[in-house]
């Protein structure tokens, strides 16, 4: 890849790729425990920038297993120039369309409707500004209060060292973001969402990067626990159907409202990677 | 319903409702031939206008049968005032948000992947302007040239009495409209699409209404023939899966690009009626 990365961008990219590897290993280990030999297939893709230059690319990792009906873990590192119309809507790109982005994005749709689906994404964006953003949210077709509380407690623990009010603020942001207006409902039981953690100094970069790493660690710590807790529970055809209908809401959110989907479509990302989040088996009754 | 309809609006509404009944009867007859006792369930819904006044409503008809895996036939007659932001984007409503709309909308998703899915919609809109619009397009998971040609020939025959160039123009409009930019593909094998047939005189209203009726008649004539031709063909699991994946493209189009979906969401229509078009069983691999 011919994109030139500065030291910070390289460090972030390295972290996102290492986290990807650790997450995929953890998920694959769960498949082994369930007696499945499923594994991730990794599909690299290249991006051509609007300018015609090399625009970076990424790797889409997908596993279709016994426990993970479909899980996608993408890393991408892209850059170039936004198209002028889109640039107007991006922080710090209003007068200069140059951009760089590196991140990890994960969506897991589970075979067993008692196991929550989940989303996690963290990223470093650079325009004339530089900032981190990210979040994670839990999407159980059949919610368990215990799971919801532990998921939130782990994210809270990741936030606490960075400020006593952060968790409440980022939780509220997730409640605001992961909302489906036309259904007047949330898409799941929430989590955290944050954006525009501005890297205005080396110290702030270090702090924001450390926080972003904590979010990744929290996810990697808590989600496999929730999977193992529920993955052997029996379920009925009706519960499976309930899950398929519930996934329709998830697809509606991602196609109509999700900013990450829009960002990918508007910046010439890989369609299969962008829409990797869509569920493997959906019903609209 | 307390909406006050003028004579033209009443006549159009009556036609759309009669067409609905004839279509549903024709589809139900096909189910009987296949030995199924499936029938339409009719669900009325009321709309409250933004102003708080009665805003009309509609009836959503849904059948889940042996041949028609899921077919929705909606009629609706709504009116009131657009919200000011949305009014700006609607023909003739830029300076006056009052509107009235009556129409029929149909989407059929078929059990057998050899049978084409189909969409048909015709409508009368009134703002400070009055116009008809509509169209129909064929969406075969497994296309047959014979079916495509006969579908287009029947629509062409409906257009011919109204002008020698109409079919080509409306076919091109459908090709332009039923396109999925992020996939760089059409959603099916096309049909016709027309809009803004302005009713600037009684004579033009009569002509545009007659044309709109012809489109409905053409649909009712040709689609059951295509269904009967293919409905007994054997199909493989792989062909069924191909159909489910193909339906994902259809869902993407309707959720991201379809103006009818947007119109419904922006005017407080019934969510279940608006999203009735979404397929019953979808796969994103």
Coordinates of C-alpha atoms in Angstrom, one line a residue:
Chain A
X1 CA 0.0 0.0 0.0
X2 CA 1.5 3.3 -1.1
X3 CA -0.4 5.5 1.4
X4 CA 2.2 7.3 3.5
X5 CA 1.4 7.0 7.2
X6 CA 2.9 9.1 9.9
X7 CA 4.0 7.5 13.2
X8 CA 0.6 8.0 14.9
X9 CA -1.4 6.7 12.0
X10 CA 1.0 3.7 11.8
X11 CA 0.6 2.9 15.5
X12 CA -3.2 3.1 15.3
X13 CA -3.3 0.9 12.2
X14 CA -1.0 -1.6 13.9
X15 CA -3.3 -1.7 17.0
X16 CA -6.5 -2.2 15.0
X17 CA -4.9 -5.0 13.0
X18 CA -3.5 -6.7 16.2
X19 CA -6.9 -6.4 17.9
X20 CA -8.5 -7.9 14.8
X21 CA -6.2 -10.9 15.1
X22 CA -6.9 -11.4 18.8
X23 CA -10.7 -11.1 18.4
X24 CA -10.7 -13.6 15.5
X25 CA -8.6 -16.0 17.6
X26 CA -11.1 -15.6 20.5
X27 CA -14.1 -16.2 18.3
X28 CA -12.5 -19.2 16.5
X29 CA -11.7 -20.7 20.0
X30 CA -15.4 -20.6 20.8
X31 CA -16.2 -22.4 17.6
X32 CA -13.6 -25.1 18.6
X33 CA -15.3 -25.5 22.0
X34 CA -18.6 -26.1 20.1
X35 CA -17.0 -28.8 18.0
X36 CA -16.9 -26.7 14.8
X37 CA -13.9 -26.3 12.6
X38 CA -15.1 -23.0 11.1
X39 CA -12.5 -20.3 10.6
X40 CA -12.1 -16.8 9.2
X41 CA -11.7 -16.3 5.5
X42 CA -9.7 -13.1 4.9
X43 CA -10.4 -11.1 1.7
X44 CA -8.1 -8.2 1.0
X45 CA -9.4 -5.3 -1.1
X46 CA -7.8 -2.3 -2.6
X47 CA -9.3 1.2 -2.9
X48 CA -8.7 3.6 -5.8
X49 CA -9.0 7.2 -4.7
X50 CA -11.3 9.6 -6.6
X51 CA -8.1 11.2 -7.8
X52 CA -7.1 7.9 -9.5
X53 CA -4.2 7.4 -7.0
X54 CA -3.8 4.4 -4.7
X55 CA -6.3 5.0 -1.9
X56 CA -5.4 2.3 0.5
X57 CA -7.6 -0.7 1.2
X58 CA -8.4 -3.3 3.8
X59 CA -9.0 -6.8 4.8
X60 CA -12.5 -8.2 5.3
X61 CA -12.5 -11.2 7.6
X62 CA -15.7 -13.4 7.6
X63 CA -16.5 -16.6 9.5
X64 CA -19.6 -18.6 9.1
X65 CA -19.7 -21.0 12.0
X66 CA -21.9 -23.1 14.3
X67 CA -22.1 -20.4 17.0
X68 CA -21.2 -17.3 14.9
X69 CA -23.8 -17.6 12.1
X70 CA -22.0 -14.8 10.4
X71 CA -19.3 -12.6 11.8
X72 CA -17.4 -10.0 9.9
X73 CA -14.3 -8.3 11.2
X74 CA -12.9 -5.6 8.9
X75 CA -9.8 -3.5 9.1
X76 CA -9.2 -0.8 6.6
X77 CA -6.7 2.0 6.1
X78 CA -7.7 4.4 3.4
X79 CA -6.9 7.9 2.3
X80 CA -6.9 10.4 -0.5
X81 CA -9.4 13.2 -1.2
X82 CA -13.1 13.2 -0.4
X83 CA -15.3 14.2 -3.3
X84 CA -16.0 17.9 -2.9
X85 CA -19.7 17.5 -2.0
X86 CA -19.1 14.9 0.7
X87 CA -16.1 16.9 2.1
X88 CA -18.5 19.7 3.2
X89 CA -20.2 17.3 5.7
X90 CA -16.9 16.1 7.3
X91 CA -15.3 17.7 10.3
X92 CA -12.1 19.6 9.2
X93 CA -12.6 18.8 5.5
X94 CA -14.8 21.7 4.6
X95 CA -12.0 23.6 2.8
X96 CA -9.5 20.7 2.2
X97 CA -10.8 17.3 1.1
X98 CA -7.6 15.4 2.0
X99 CA -8.4 12.6 4.5
X100 CA -6.9 9.5 6.1
X101 CA -8.8 6.8 8.1
X102 CA -7.8 3.6 9.8
X103 CA -10.1 1.5 11.9
X104 CA -11.6 -1.8 12.8
X105 CA -15.3 -2.7 12.4
X106 CA -17.0 -5.8 13.6
X107 CA -20.5 -7.2 13.5
X108 CA -21.5 -10.6 14.8
X109 CA -24.8 -12.3 14.0
X110 CA -25.2 -15.4 16.2
X111 CA -26.9 -18.7 15.4
X112 CA -28.7 -19.0 18.7
X113 CA -31.3 -16.3 19.4
X114 CA -30.4 -16.3 23.1
X115 CA -26.9 -15.1 22.2
X116 CA -26.8 -11.3 21.6
X117 CA -25.6 -9.9 18.3
X118 CA -23.0 -7.2 18.7
X119 CA -21.3 -4.4 16.9
X120 CA -17.9 -2.7 17.7
X121 CA -16.0 -0.1 15.7
X122 CA -13.1 2.1 16.5
X123 CA -11.2 4.4 14.2
X124 CA -8.7 7.2 13.7
X125 CA -9.7 9.9 11.3
X126 CA -7.4 12.6 9.9
X127 CA -8.5 15.6 7.8
X128 CA -7.1 19.1 8.8
X129 CA -8.2 17.7 12.2
X130 CA -7.3 14.4 13.8
X131 CA -9.6 12.5 16.0
X132 CA -10.7 9.1 17.4
X133 CA -14.2 7.7 17.4
X134 CA -15.9 4.4 18.0
X135 CA -18.3 2.5 20.1
X136 CA -20.0 -0.8 20.7
X137 CA -23.6 -1.9 21.2
X138 CA -25.3 -5.1 22.1
X139 CA -28.3 -6.4 20.1
X140 CA -30.0 -9.3 21.8
X141 CA -33.0 -10.7 20.0
X142 CA -34.0 -12.0 23.4
X143 CA -32.6 -9.6 26.0
X144 CA -31.3 -10.8 29.4
X145 CA -30.9 -8.1 32.0
X146 CA -27.8 -9.8 33.4
X147 CA -26.1 -9.7 30.0
X148 CA -27.0 -6.1 29.4
X149 CA -25.8 -5.0 32.8
X150 CA -22.4 -6.8 32.5
X151 CA -21.9 -5.4 29.0
X152 CA -22.5 -1.9 30.2
X153 CA -20.5 -2.4 33.4
X154 CA -17.4 -3.5 31.4
X155 CA -17.7 -0.5 29.1
X156 CA -18.1 1.8 32.1
X157 CA -14.9 0.3 33.6
X158 CA -13.1 1.2 30.4
X159 CA -14.4 4.8 30.6
X160 CA -13.8 5.5 34.3
X161 CA -10.0 6.2 34.2
X162 CA -10.7 8.8 31.5
X163 CA -13.3 10.9 33.4
X164 CA -16.1 10.2 35.8
X165 CA -18.8 11.5 33.4
X166 CA -17.6 9.8 30.2
X167 CA -19.6 6.6 30.4
X168 CA -22.9 8.4 31.0
X169 CA -22.2 10.7 28.1
X170 CA -21.1 8.0 25.7
X171 CA -24.0 5.8 26.8
X172 CA -26.5 8.6 26.1
X173 CA -24.8 9.2 22.7
X174 CA -25.3 5.5 21.8
X175 CA -29.0 5.7 22.9
X176 CA -29.3 8.7 20.6
X177 CA -27.4 7.2 17.7
X178 CA -28.7 3.6 17.7
X179 CA -32.3 4.6 17.3
X180 CA -34.7 3.8 14.5
X181 CA -36.9 6.8 14.0
X182 CA -39.5 5.2 11.7
X183 CA -40.0 2.4 14.2
X184 CA -39.6 4.6 17.2
X185 CA -37.4 2.0 18.9
X186 CA -33.8 1.4 19.7
X187 CA -32.0 -1.2 17.7
X188 CA -30.7 -3.0 20.8
X189 CA -29.9 -2.5 24.5
X190 CA -27.2 0.1 23.8
X191 CA -23.6 0.5 24.7
X192 CA -21.3 3.5 24.1
X193 CA -20.7 5.7 21.1
X194 CA -18.1 8.5 20.9
X195 CA -16.6 10.7 18.2
X196 CA -14.4 13.7 17.7
X197 CA -12.0 12.9 20.5
X198 CA -9.6 15.6 19.1
X199 CA -5.9 14.9 19.0
X200 CA -4.8 18.5 19.4
X201 CA -1.5 17.6 21.1
X202 CA 0.7 14.6 21.5
X203 CA -0.7 14.2 25.0
X204 CA -4.2 14.2 23.8
X205 CA -3.4 11.7 21.0
X206 CA -1.9 9.4 23.6
X207 CA -4.9 9.7 25.8
X208 CA -7.5 9.2 23.1
X209 CA -5.6 6.3 21.6
X210 CA -5.3 4.7 25.1
X211 CA -9.0 5.1 25.6
X212 CA -9.8 3.6 22.2
X213 CA -7.5 0.7 23.1
X214 CA -9.5 0.3 26.4
X215 CA -12.7 0.1 24.4
X216 CA -11.3 -2.7 22.3
X217 CA -10.0 -4.5 25.3
X218 CA -13.4 -4.2 27.1
X219 CA -15.1 -5.7 24.1
X220 CA -12.7 -8.6 23.8
X221 CA -13.1 -9.3 27.5
X222 CA -16.9 -9.2 27.8
X223 CA -18.4 -10.4 24.6
X224 CA -16.9 -14.0 24.6
X225 CA -18.2 -14.4 28.1
X226 CA -21.7 -13.5 27.0
X227 CA -21.5 -15.9 24.1
X228 CA -20.3 -18.8 26.3
X229 CA -23.1 -18.1 28.8
X230 CA -25.9 -18.5 26.2
X231 CA -24.6 -20.6 23.3
X232 CA -25.8 -23.9 24.5
X233 CA -29.3 -22.8 25.5
X234 CA -32.0 -24.6 23.5
X235 CA -34.3 -22.5 21.4
X236 CA -37.5 -22.9 19.5
X237 CA -38.4 -22.3 15.9
X238 CA -40.5 -19.4 17.1
X239 CA -37.5 -17.8 18.9
X240 CA -35.4 -18.3 15.7
X241 CA -38.1 -16.6 13.7
X242 CA -38.2 -13.7 16.3
X243 CA -34.5 -13.3 15.8
X244 CA -34.9 -13.2 12.0
X245 CA -37.6 -10.5 12.2
X246 CA -35.5 -8.5 14.7
X247 CA -32.6 -8.6 12.3
X248 CA -34.8 -6.8 9.8
X249 CA -34.7 -3.8 12.1
X250 CA -30.9 -4.0 12.2
X251 CA -30.8 -4.1 8.4
X252 CA -33.1 -1.1 8.2
X253 CA -30.9 0.9 10.6
X254 CA -27.7 0.1 8.8
X255 CA -29.1 0.8 5.3
X256 CA -31.1 4.0 6.2
X257 CA -29.3 5.7 9.1
X258 CA -25.8 4.3 9.7
X259 CA -23.1 6.9 9.2
X260 CA -20.4 4.3 8.8
X261 CA -22.3 2.7 5.9
X262 CA -22.8 6.1 4.3
X263 CA -19.1 6.9 4.8
X264 CA -18.1 3.7 3.1
X265 CA -20.5 4.2 0.2
X266 CA -19.4 7.9 -0.3
X267 CA -15.7 7.2 -0.2
X268 CA -15.6 4.3 -2.6
X269 CA -15.1 1.6 0.0
X270 CA -15.5 -2.1 -0.8
X271 CA -19.2 -2.8 -1.1
X272 CA -18.9 -6.3 0.4
X273 CA -16.9 -4.9 3.3
X274 CA -19.4 -2.1 3.9
X275 CA -22.4 -4.3 3.8
X276 CA -20.7 -7.1 5.7
X277 CA -22.8 -6.0 8.7
X278 CA -26.1 -7.2 7.1
X279 CA -27.5 -10.3 8.6
X280 CA -27.2 -13.7 7.0
X281 CA -30.9 -14.6 7.3
X282 CA -33.7 -12.1 7.7
X283 CA -37.5 -12.1 7.7
X284 CA -39.8 -9.2 7.1
X285 CA -43.3 -10.6 7.9
Chain B
X1 CA -62.7 9.2 6.6
X2 CA -63.2 13.0 6.9
X3 CA -60.9 13.9 4.0
X4 CA -63.0 15.8 1.5
X5 CA -62.4 14.5 -2.0
X6 CA -63.4 16.2 -5.2
X7 CA -65.0 14.3 -8.1
X8 CA -61.7 13.4 -9.8
X9 CA -60.0 12.3 -6.6
X10 CA -63.0 10.1 -5.7
X11 CA -63.0 8.6 -9.1
X12 CA -59.3 7.8 -8.9
X13 CA -59.7 6.4 -5.4
X14 CA -62.5 4.2 -6.5
X15 CA -60.5 2.8 -9.4
X16 CA -57.5 2.0 -7.3
X17 CA -59.7 0.2 -4.8
X18 CA -61.5 -1.7 -7.5
X19 CA -58.2 -2.7 -9.1
X20 CA -57.0 -3.9 -5.7
X21 CA -60.0 -6.2 -5.4
X22 CA -59.6 -7.6 -8.9
X23 CA -55.8 -8.2 -8.4
X24 CA -56.4 -9.9 -5.1
X25 CA -59.1 -12.1 -6.6
X26 CA -56.7 -13.1 -9.5
X27 CA -53.9 -13.9 -7.1
X28 CA -56.2 -15.9 -4.8
X29 CA -57.4 -17.9 -7.8
X30 CA -53.8 -18.9 -8.5
X31 CA -53.4 -20.1 -4.9
X32 CA -56.6 -22.2 -5.3
X33 CA -55.2 -23.8 -8.5
X34 CA -52.2 -24.8 -6.5
X35 CA -54.4 -26.4 -3.8
X36 CA -53.8 -23.7 -1.2
X37 CA -56.5 -22.0 0.8
X38 CA -54.4 -18.9 1.5
X39 CA -56.3 -15.6 1.3
X40 CA -55.6 -11.9 1.8
X41 CA -55.8 -10.4 5.3
X42 CA -56.9 -6.8 5.1
X43 CA -55.6 -4.4 7.8
X44 CA -57.0 -0.9 7.8
X45 CA -54.9 2.0 9.2
X46 CA -55.6 5.6 9.9
X47 CA -53.3 8.5 9.5
X48 CA -53.2 11.6 11.7
X49 CA -51.9 14.6 9.8
X50 CA -49.1 16.7 11.2
X51 CA -51.7 19.3 11.9
X52 CA -53.5 16.9 14.2
X53 CA -56.4 16.6 11.8
X54 CA -57.7 13.4 10.3
X55 CA -55.2 12.6 7.5
X56 CA -56.9 9.8 5.8
X57 CA -55.6 6.2 5.8
X58 CA -55.5 3.0 3.9
X59 CA -55.9 -0.7 3.8
X60 CA -52.9 -3.0 3.7
X61 CA -53.7 -6.4 2.1
X62 CA -51.3 -9.2 2.7
X63 CA -51.4 -12.8 1.6
X64 CA -48.8 -15.5 2.5
X65 CA -49.5 -18.4 0.3
X66 CA -48.0 -21.4 -1.4
X67 CA -47.2 -19.6 -4.7
X68 CA -47.1 -16.0 -3.3
X69 CA -44.6 -16.4 -0.5
X70 CA -45.6 -12.8 0.5
X71 CA -47.7 -10.4 -1.5
X72 CA -48.8 -7.0 -0.3
X73 CA -51.4 -4.9 -2.0
X74 CA -52.0 -1.5 -0.4
X75 CA -54.5 1.2 -1.2
X76 CA -54.2 4.5 0.6
X77 CA -55.9 7.9 0.4
X78 CA -54.2 10.5 2.5
X79 CA -54.0 14.3 2.7
X80 CA -53.3 17.3 4.9
X81 CA -50.1 19.4 5.0
X82 CA -46.6 18.2 4.4
X83 CA -44.1 19.2 7.0
X84 CA -42.4 22.4 5.7
X85 CA -39.0 20.9 5.1
X86 CA -40.4 18.0 3.0
X87 CA -42.8 20.3 1.1
X88 CA -39.8 22.1 -0.5
X89 CA -38.9 18.9 -2.3
X90 CA -42.4 18.2 -3.7
X91 CA -43.7 19.5 -7.0
X92 CA -46.2 22.3 -6.5
X93 CA -45.8 22.3 -2.7
X94 CA -42.9 24.7 -2.4
X95 CA -45.1 27.5 -1.2
X96 CA -48.2 25.6 0.0
X97 CA -47.8 22.4 1.9
X98 CA -51.4 21.2 1.3
X99 CA -51.5 17.8 -0.4
X100 CA -53.7 14.9 -1.3
X101 CA -52.6 11.5 -2.5
X102 CA -54.5 8.3 -3.5
X103 CA -53.0 5.2 -5.0
X104 CA -52.4 1.5 -5.1
X105 CA -49.0 -0.1 -4.4
X106 CA -48.2 -3.8 -4.9
X107 CA -45.1 -6.0 -4.3
X108 CA -45.1 -9.8 -4.7
X109 CA -42.3 -12.0 -3.5
X110 CA -42.8 -15.5 -4.9
X111 CA -42.0 -18.9 -3.3
X112 CA -40.5 -20.4 -6.5
X113 CA -37.3 -18.6 -7.7
X114 CA -38.3 -19.3 -11.3
X115 CA -41.3 -17.0 -10.9
X116 CA -40.5 -13.3 -11.1
X117 CA -41.1 -11.0 -8.2
X118 CA -43.0 -7.9 -9.3
X119 CA -43.8 -4.3 -8.3
X120 CA -46.7 -2.1 -9.5
X121 CA -47.8 1.3 -8.2
X122 CA -50.0 4.0 -9.6
X123 CA -51.2 7.2 -7.9
X124 CA -52.8 10.6 -8.2
X125 CA -51.1 13.4 -6.3
X126 CA -52.6 16.8 -5.7
X127 CA -50.7 19.9 -4.4
X128 CA -51.1 23.2 -6.1
X129 CA -50.6 20.9 -9.1
X130 CA -52.3 17.7 -9.9
X131 CA -50.7 14.7 -11.6
X132 CA -50.6 11.0 -12.1
X133 CA -47.6 8.8 -11.7
X134 CA -46.8 5.1 -11.5
X135 CA -45.0 2.1 -13.0
X136 CA -44.3 -1.5 -12.8
X137 CA -41.1 -3.5 -12.9
X138 CA -40.3 -7.2 -13.1
X139 CA -37.7 -8.7 -10.7
X140 CA -36.9 -12.3 -11.6
X141 CA -34.2 -14.0 -9.5
X142 CA -33.7 -16.3 -12.5
X143 CA -34.6 -14.3 -15.6
X144 CA -36.2 -15.8 -18.7
X145 CA -36.0 -13.8 -21.9
X146 CA -39.5 -14.9 -22.9
X147 CA -41.0 -13.5 -19.6
X148 CA -39.1 -10.3 -19.9
X149 CA -40.2 -9.7 -23.5
X150 CA -43.9 -10.5 -22.8
X151 CA -43.9 -8.2 -19.7
X152 CA -42.4 -5.3 -21.7
X153 CA -44.6 -6.0 -24.8
X154 CA -47.8 -5.8 -22.6
X155 CA -46.7 -2.5 -21.1
X156 CA -45.8 -1.2 -24.6
X157 CA -49.3 -2.1 -25.7
X158 CA -50.7 -0.1 -22.8
X159 CA -48.6 2.9 -23.8
X160 CA -49.1 2.9 -27.6
X161 CA -52.5 4.6 -27.8
X162 CA -51.1 7.5 -25.8
X163 CA -48.2 8.3 -28.0
X164 CA -45.7 6.4 -30.1
X165 CA -42.7 7.5 -28.0
X166 CA -44.2 6.9 -24.5
X167 CA -43.1 3.3 -24.0
X168 CA -39.4 4.0 -24.8
X169 CA -39.4 7.1 -22.6
X170 CA -41.0 5.3 -19.7
X171 CA -38.9 2.2 -20.1
X172 CA -35.8 4.4 -20.0
X173 CA -37.1 6.1 -16.9
X174 CA -37.6 2.8 -15.2
X175 CA -34.0 1.8 -16.2
X176 CA -32.8 5.0 -14.7
X177 CA -34.9 4.7 -11.5
X178 CA -34.7 1.0 -10.6
X179 CA -30.9 1.2 -10.4
X180 CA -28.7 0.4 -7.4
X181 CA -25.7 2.8 -7.6
X182 CA -23.6 1.1 -4.9
X183 CA -24.0 -2.2 -6.7
X184 CA -23.8 -0.7 -10.1
X185 CA -26.6 -3.0 -11.2
X186 CA -30.3 -2.8 -11.9
X187 CA -32.7 -4.3 -9.5
X188 CA -34.5 -6.4 -12.1
X189 CA -35.3 -6.5 -15.8
X190 CA -37.1 -3.2 -15.8
X191 CA -40.6 -2.1 -16.9
X192 CA -42.0 1.4 -17.0
X193 CA -41.9 4.4 -14.7
X194 CA -43.7 7.7 -15.2
X195 CA -44.4 10.7 -13.1
X196 CA -45.8 14.2 -13.3
X197 CA -48.5 13.5 -15.9
X198 CA -50.0 16.9 -15.3
X199 CA -53.7 17.3 -15.1
X200 CA -53.9 20.8 -16.4
X201 CA -57.3 20.5 -17.9
X202 CA -60.3 18.1 -17.7
X203 CA -59.2 16.6 -21.0
X204 CA -55.7 16.0 -19.6
X205 CA -57.0 14.5 -16.4
X206 CA -59.2 12.1 -18.4
X207 CA -56.3 11.1 -20.6
X208 CA -53.8 10.6 -17.8
X209 CA -56.4 8.7 -15.7
X210 CA -57.2 6.5 -18.7
X211 CA -53.5 5.8 -19.2
X212 CA -53.0 5.0 -15.6
X213 CA -56.0 2.6 -15.8
X214 CA -54.4 0.9 -18.8
X215 CA -51.2 0.4 -16.8
X216 CA -53.2 -1.4 -14.1
X217 CA -55.0 -3.5 -16.7
X218 CA -51.8 -4.4 -18.4
X219 CA -50.3 -5.6 -15.1
X220 CA -53.4 -7.6 -14.2
X221 CA -53.4 -9.2 -17.6
X222 CA -49.7 -10.2 -17.9
X223 CA -48.4 -11.0 -14.4
X224 CA -50.8 -13.9 -13.6
X225 CA -49.8 -15.5 -17.0
X226 CA -46.1 -15.3 -16.0
X227 CA -46.8 -16.8 -12.6
X228 CA -48.8 -19.8 -14.1
X229 CA -46.0 -20.4 -16.6
X230 CA -43.3 -20.9 -13.9
X231 CA -45.0 -21.8 -10.7
X232 CA -44.8 -25.6 -11.1
X233 CA -41.2 -25.7 -12.1
X234 CA -38.9 -27.6 -9.8
X235 CA -36.1 -25.7 -8.1
X236 CA -33.0 -26.5 -6.1
X237 CA -31.9 -25.3 -2.7
X238 CA -29.2 -23.4 -4.5
X239 CA -31.7 -21.6 -6.6
X240 CA -33.8 -20.8 -3.5
X241 CA -30.7 -19.4 -1.9
X242 CA -29.9 -17.4 -5.0
X243 CA -33.4 -15.9 -4.7
X244 CA -32.8 -15.0 -1.1
X245 CA -29.5 -13.2 -1.8
X246 CA -31.1 -11.4 -4.8
X247 CA -33.9 -10.2 -2.5
X248 CA -31.2 -8.5 -0.4
X249 CA -30.5 -6.2 -3.4
X250 CA -34.2 -5.4 -3.5
X251 CA -34.3 -4.6 0.2
X252 CA -31.2 -2.3 -0.3
X253 CA -32.9 -0.5 -3.1
X254 CA -36.2 0.1 -1.2
X255 CA -34.5 1.2 2.0
X256 CA -31.8 3.4 0.5
X257 CA -33.2 4.8 -2.7
X258 CA -37.0 4.3 -3.2
X259 CA -38.9 7.6 -3.3
X260 CA -42.2 5.9 -2.4
X261 CA -40.6 4.5 0.8
X262 CA -39.2 8.0 1.6
X263 CA -42.6 9.6 0.8
X264 CA -44.3 7.3 3.2
X265 CA -41.8 7.8 6.0
X266 CA -41.9 11.6 5.6
X267 CA -45.6 11.9 5.6
X268 CA -46.4 9.7 8.6
X269 CA -47.7 6.8 6.7
X270 CA -48.2 3.4 8.3
X271 CA -44.8 1.7 8.8
X272 CA -46.1 -1.8 8.2
X273 CA -47.7 -0.6 4.9
X274 CA -44.6 1.3 3.8
X275 CA -42.3 -1.6 4.5
X276 CA -44.7 -4.2 3.2
X277 CA -42.5 -4.3 0.2
X278 CA -39.6 -5.9 2.1
X279 CA -39.0 -9.6 1.3
X280 CA -40.2 -12.4 3.7
X281 CA -36.9 -14.3 3.7
X282 CA -33.5 -12.7 2.8
X283 CA -29.9 -13.7 2.9
X284 CA -26.8 -11.5 2.9
X285 CA -23.9 -13.8 2.5

